[in-house]
Tab-separated table of C-alpha atoms in Angstrom:
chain	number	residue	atom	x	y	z
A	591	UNK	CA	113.915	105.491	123.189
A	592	UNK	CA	112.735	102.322	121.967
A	593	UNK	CA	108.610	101.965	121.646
A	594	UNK	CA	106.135	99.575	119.920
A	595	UNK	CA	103.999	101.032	117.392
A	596	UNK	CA	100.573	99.149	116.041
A	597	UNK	CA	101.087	98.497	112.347
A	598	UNK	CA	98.151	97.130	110.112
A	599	UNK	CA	99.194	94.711	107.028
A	600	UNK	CA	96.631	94.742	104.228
A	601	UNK	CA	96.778	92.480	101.326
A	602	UNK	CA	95.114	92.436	97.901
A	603	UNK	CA	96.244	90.420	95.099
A	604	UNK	CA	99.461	89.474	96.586
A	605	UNK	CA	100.562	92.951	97.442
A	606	UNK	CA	100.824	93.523	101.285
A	607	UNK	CA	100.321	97.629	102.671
A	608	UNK	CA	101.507	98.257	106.015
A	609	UNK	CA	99.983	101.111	107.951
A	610	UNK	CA	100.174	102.668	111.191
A	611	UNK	CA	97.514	104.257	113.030
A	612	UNK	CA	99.537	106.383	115.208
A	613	UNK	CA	101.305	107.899	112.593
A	614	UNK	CA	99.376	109.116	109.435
A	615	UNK	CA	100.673	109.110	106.426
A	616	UNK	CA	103.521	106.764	107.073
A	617	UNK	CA	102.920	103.761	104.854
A	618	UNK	CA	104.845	100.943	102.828
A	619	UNK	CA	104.706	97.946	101.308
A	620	UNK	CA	106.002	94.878	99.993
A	621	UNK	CA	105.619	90.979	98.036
A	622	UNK	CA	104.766	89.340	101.199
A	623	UNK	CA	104.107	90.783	104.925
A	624	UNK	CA	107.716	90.152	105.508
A	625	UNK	CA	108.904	92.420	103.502
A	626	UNK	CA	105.606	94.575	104.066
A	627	UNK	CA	106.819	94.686	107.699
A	628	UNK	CA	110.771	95.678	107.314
A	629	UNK	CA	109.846	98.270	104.716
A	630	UNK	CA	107.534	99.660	106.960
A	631	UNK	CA	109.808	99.943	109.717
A	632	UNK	CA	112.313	101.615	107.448
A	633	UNK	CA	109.008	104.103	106.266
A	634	UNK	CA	108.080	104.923	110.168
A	635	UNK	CA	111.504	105.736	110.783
A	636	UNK	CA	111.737	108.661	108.124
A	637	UNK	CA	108.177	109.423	109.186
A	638	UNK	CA	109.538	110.477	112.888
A	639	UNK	CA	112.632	111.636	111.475
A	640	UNK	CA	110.791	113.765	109.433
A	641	UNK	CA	108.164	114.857	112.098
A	642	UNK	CA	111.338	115.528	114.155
A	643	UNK	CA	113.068	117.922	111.427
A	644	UNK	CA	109.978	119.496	110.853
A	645	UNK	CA	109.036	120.363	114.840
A	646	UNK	CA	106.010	118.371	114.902
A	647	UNK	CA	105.039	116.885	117.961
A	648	UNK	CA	105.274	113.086	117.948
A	649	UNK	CA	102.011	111.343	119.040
A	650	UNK	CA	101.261	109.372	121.580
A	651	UNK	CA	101.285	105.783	120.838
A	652	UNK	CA	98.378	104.009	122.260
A	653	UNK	CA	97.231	100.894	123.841
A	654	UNK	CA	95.315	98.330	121.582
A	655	UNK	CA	92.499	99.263	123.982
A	656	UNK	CA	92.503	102.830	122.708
A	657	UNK	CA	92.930	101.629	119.517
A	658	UNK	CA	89.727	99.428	119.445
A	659	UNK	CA	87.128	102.152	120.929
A	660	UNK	CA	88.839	104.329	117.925
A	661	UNK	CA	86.054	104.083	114.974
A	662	UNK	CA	88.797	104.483	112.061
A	663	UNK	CA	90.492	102.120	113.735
A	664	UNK	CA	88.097	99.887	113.882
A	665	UNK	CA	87.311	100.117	110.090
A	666	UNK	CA	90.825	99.783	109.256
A	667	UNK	CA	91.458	96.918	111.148
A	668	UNK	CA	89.073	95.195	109.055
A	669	UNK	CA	90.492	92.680	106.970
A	670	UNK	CA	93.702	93.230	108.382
A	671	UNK	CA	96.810	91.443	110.340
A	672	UNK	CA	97.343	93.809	113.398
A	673	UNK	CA	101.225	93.592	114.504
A	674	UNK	CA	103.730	95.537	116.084
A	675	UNK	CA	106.675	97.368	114.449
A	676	UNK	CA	109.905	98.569	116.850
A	677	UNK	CA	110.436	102.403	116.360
A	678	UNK	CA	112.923	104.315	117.626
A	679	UNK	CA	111.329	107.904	119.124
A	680	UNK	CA	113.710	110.788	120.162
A	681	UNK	CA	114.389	111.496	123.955
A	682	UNK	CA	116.085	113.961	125.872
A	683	UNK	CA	119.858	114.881	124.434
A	684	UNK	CA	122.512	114.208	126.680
A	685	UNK	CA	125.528	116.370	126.788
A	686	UNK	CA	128.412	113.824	127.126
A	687	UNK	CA	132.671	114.706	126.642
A	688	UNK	CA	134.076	112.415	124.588
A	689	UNK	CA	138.354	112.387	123.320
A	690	UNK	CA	139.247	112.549	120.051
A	691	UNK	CA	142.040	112.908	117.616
A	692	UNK	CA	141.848	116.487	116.467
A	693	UNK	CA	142.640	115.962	112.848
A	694	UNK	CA	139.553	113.769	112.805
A	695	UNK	CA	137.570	116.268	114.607
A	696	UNK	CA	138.713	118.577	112.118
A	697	UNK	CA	137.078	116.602	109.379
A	698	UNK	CA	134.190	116.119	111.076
A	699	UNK	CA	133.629	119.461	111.806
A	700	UNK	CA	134.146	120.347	107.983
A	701	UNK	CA	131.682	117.776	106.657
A	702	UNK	CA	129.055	118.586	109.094
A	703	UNK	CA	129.418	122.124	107.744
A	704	UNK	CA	129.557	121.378	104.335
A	705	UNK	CA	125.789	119.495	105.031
A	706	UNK	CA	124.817	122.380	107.344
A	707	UNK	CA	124.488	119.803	110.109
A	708	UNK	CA	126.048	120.608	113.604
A	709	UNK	CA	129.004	118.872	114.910
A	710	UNK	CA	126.709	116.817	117.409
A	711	UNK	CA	124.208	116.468	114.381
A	712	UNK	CA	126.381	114.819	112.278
A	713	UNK	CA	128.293	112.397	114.859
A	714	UNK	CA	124.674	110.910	115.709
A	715	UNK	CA	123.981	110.638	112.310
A	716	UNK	CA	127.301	108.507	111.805
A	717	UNK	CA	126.275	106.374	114.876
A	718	UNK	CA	123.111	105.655	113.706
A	719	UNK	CA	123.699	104.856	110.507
A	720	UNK	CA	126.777	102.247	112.254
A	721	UNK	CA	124.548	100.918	114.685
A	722	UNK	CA	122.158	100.367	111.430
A	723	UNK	CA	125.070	98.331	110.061
C-alpha cells in the first residue's frame, strides 16, 4: 500500500538531513534537499523493510494535525522544510496462481533456497526490485 509519510529536511552548512517523525531512526542525507529527499526515500524504505523482517509493528502515520500538538515535533520542525516522502507499507498477502515454465521455476526455487528466502519471498523480491527499474 502506498502512504505519505512527513519528512523534515534540515540544513547546516550546505548539508541537508532528512528525518521522519513517524519512523525513528530512519534518516539520510544529501548535497541539496533533492538529493536529501530521494535518499531518504531509499532510507525509509529499508527502515520498514527492516521493521517488517524484524516483526515490529509499523506505526501509524499521522496527520500534520497530530504532528503539530506533538512537542518533539514541534521542536524538530524548527528550522526545518516539512515535506512529504511516498512509502510503500506492507498489506495483506494475496494468494494468487500464476503459470510458469517449470525449468524456470526450478531455478527459482533453488536460488530462493540458496538465500533461505521462500519461493513467494523471492519472486516479490524480483518484482520489486523490476518495478524499481
Amino acid at each position: 500500500m502506498r502512504a505519505l509519510a512527513y519528512a523534515l529536511i534540515h540544513e547546516e552548512n550546505g548539508i541537508y538531513g532528512i528525518s521522519f517523525p513517524d519512523f525513528p531512526g530512519a534518516v539520510s542525507g544529501g548535497g541539496s534537499a533533492e538529493e536529501a529527499i530521494a535518499k531518504g526515500r531509499q532510507a525509509l524504505a529499508l527502515h520498514v523493510e527492516g521493521m517488517v523482517e524484524d516483526g515490529e509493528a509499523l506505526p501509524l502515520l499521522r496527520e500534520l494535525s497530530e504532528l503539530r500538538v506533538d512537542p518533539e515535533f514541534v521542536e524538530w520542525s524548527k528550522d526545518a522544510v516539512l515535506v512529504l516522502v511516498p512509502v510503500d507499507l506492507p498489506s495483506k498477502p494475496v494468494r494468487i496462481n500464476i503459470s510458469i515454465d517449470e525449468g524456470l521455476l526450478d531455478r527459482i526455487d533453488r536460488a530462493a533456497k540458496a538465500r533461505g528466502e521462500t519461493r513467494s519471498g523471492y519472486l516479490a523480491s524480483a518484482a520489486k526490485v523490476r518495478l524499481a527499474g
